[in-house]
Amino acid sequence: MLVPKNVFGHFRNLLSQALLTLIAEIKLQEQHQQLTVSPRERSKNILAYLHKHYAEKVTINDIATAVNVSPKECIRSFKKNIHQTPIEYLLNYRVEQAKKLLRQSEPSITDVALQAGFSTSAYFSKVFKERVGQTPREYRQQQDKTINS
């Protein structure tokens, strides 16, 4: 049985239209989900992402993509609920993780920096001193004195 050529073209057009309609519906559902997530829930999702990925290179775009919002909305809603930007929180969280490593083990300062998500030990030392008031080495020495006392 012979099928006219235009039938295949017509079928292809119908299939393309159905696919485009499906894509548009998926986009509408994603937009609706974004609107129904409360700012508090969004902040929880951001926190979960930061806690899971703190040791990796993380950008505001990565965070925003993970929670399905724009970078501006990501910063705005997080700051409203947590009172700091996601990146400020991330740095503070990394410092807290580094403090644990400095207290619990003997890796080098560079290893601690890398395990906590800092790209260099110099940057790590700078951020650590700003937030803790001591260099990582001074902090470790103080912890050692406290334990041995």
Tab-separated table of N, CA, C and O in Angstrom, residues 8-9 12 14 28 34-35 44 46-47 50 55 63 66 80 86 92 103-105 109 112 119 128 133 137 148:
chain	number	residue	atom	x	y	z
A	8	PHE	N	3.186	11.938	5.604
A	8	PHE	CA	4.312	11.924	6.540
A	8	PHE	C	4.647	13.332	7.019
A	8	PHE	O	4.919	13.557	8.192
A	9	GLY	N	4.606	14.291	6.105
A	9	GLY	CA	4.863	15.690	6.477
A	9	GLY	C	3.808	16.208	7.435
A	9	GLY	O	4.112	16.896	8.413
A	12	ARG	N	4.410	14.608	10.819
A	12	ARG	CA	5.564	15.249	11.461
A	12	ARG	C	5.154	16.595	12.062
A	12	ARG	O	5.525	16.923	13.185
A	14	LEU	N	2.133	17.510	13.088
A	14	LEU	CA	1.279	17.256	14.253
A	14	LEU	C	2.117	16.827	15.462
A	14	LEU	O	1.874	17.265	16.592
A	28	LEU	N	4.886	25.874	32.323
A	28	LEU	CA	3.834	26.459	33.154
A	28	LEU	C	3.782	25.788	34.523
A	28	LEU	O	3.626	26.454	35.547
A	34	GLN	N	7.205	27.267	41.392
A	34	GLN	CA	8.017	28.347	41.953
A	34	GLN	C	7.158	29.281	42.791
A	34	GLN	O	7.576	29.741	43.847
A	35	LEU	N	5.959	29.554	42.319
A	35	LEU	CA	5.082	30.470	43.027
A	35	LEU	C	4.520	29.854	44.300
A	35	LEU	O	4.232	30.554	45.261
A	44	LYS	N	15.031	26.995	53.113
A	44	LYS	CA	15.426	25.652	53.582
A	44	LYS	C	16.089	24.865	52.457
A	44	LYS	O	17.073	24.161	52.674
A	46	ILE	N	17.679	26.133	49.908
A	46	ILE	CA	18.994	26.732	49.670
A	46	ILE	C	19.980	26.235	50.723
A	46	ILE	O	21.119	25.864	50.402
A	47	LEU	N	19.562	26.231	51.992
A	47	LEU	CA	20.435	25.732	53.061
A	47	LEU	C	20.844	24.286	52.799
A	47	LEU	O	22.016	23.920	52.959
A	50	LEU	N	23.455	24.252	50.105
A	50	LEU	CA	24.751	24.749	50.587
A	50	LEU	C	25.437	23.731	51.486
A	50	LEU	O	26.649	23.533	51.385
A	55	ALA	N	31.782	22.114	49.991
A	55	ALA	CA	33.186	21.844	49.683
A	55	ALA	C	33.506	22.042	48.201
A	55	ALA	O	34.665	21.994	47.804
A	63	ILE	N	23.222	27.987	42.919
A	63	ILE	CA	22.220	27.903	43.985
A	63	ILE	C	20.834	28.196	43.424
A	63	ILE	O	19.877	27.464	43.674
A	66	ALA	N	19.486	25.426	41.352
A	66	ALA	CA	19.103	24.272	42.173
A	66	ALA	C	17.730	24.433	42.798
A	66	ALA	O	17.032	23.439	43.030
A	80	LYS	N	16.073	37.706	53.333
A	80	LYS	CA	14.891	38.053	54.123
A	80	LYS	C	14.700	37.077	55.283
A	80	LYS	O	14.332	37.473	56.381
A	86	PRO	N	23.283	34.171	50.492
A	86	PRO	CA	23.707	32.771	50.447
A	86	PRO	C	25.235	32.617	50.453
A	86	PRO	O	25.760	31.706	51.092
A	92	ASN	N	30.604	31.471	56.005
A	92	ASN	CA	30.529	31.198	57.445
A	92	ASN	C	30.437	29.689	57.713
A	92	ASN	O	31.074	29.178	58.636
A	103	ARG	N	40.074	21.233	64.905
A	103	ARG	CA	39.976	20.674	66.260
A	103	ARG	C	40.151	19.157	66.272
A	103	ARG	O	40.682	18.594	67.217
A	104	GLN	N	39.649	18.494	65.245
A	104	GLN	CA	39.549	17.042	65.283
A	104	GLN	C	40.721	16.297	64.655
A	104	GLN	O	40.863	15.115	64.863
A	105	SER	N	41.518	16.963	63.873
A	105	SER	CA	42.532	16.211	63.136
A	105	SER	C	43.792	17.036	62.922
A	105	SER	O	43.876	18.178	63.324
A	109	ILE	N	47.086	23.011	57.064
A	109	ILE	CA	46.144	24.128	56.882
A	109	ILE	C	45.624	24.123	55.438
A	109	ILE	O	44.431	24.355	55.199
A	112	VAL	N	42.984	21.450	55.122
A	112	VAL	CA	41.751	21.904	55.776
A	112	VAL	C	41.025	22.886	54.864
A	112	VAL	O	39.812	22.792	54.670
A	119	SER	N	39.435	27.742	47.821
A	119	SER	CA	40.281	27.423	46.673
A	119	SER	C	41.771	27.535	46.982
A	119	SER	O	42.575	26.842	46.373
A	128	PHE	N	39.084	33.225	57.403
A	128	PHE	CA	39.052	32.650	58.746
A	128	PHE	C	39.384	33.721	59.779
A	128	PHE	O	38.680	33.875	60.782
A	133	GLY	N	38.840	35.901	64.171
A	133	GLY	CA	39.735	36.788	64.919
A	133	GLY	C	41.117	36.184	65.143
A	133	GLY	O	41.943	36.763	65.852
A	137	ARG	N	46.114	28.641	62.119
A	137	ARG	CA	47.195	28.077	62.932
A	137	ARG	C	47.039	28.481	64.402
A	137	ARG	O	47.163	27.650	65.305
A	148	ASN	N	45.022	20.029	76.140
A	148	ASN	CA	46.129	19.551	76.976
A	148	ASN	C	46.133	20.148	78.381
A	148	ASN	O	46.946	19.754	79.194
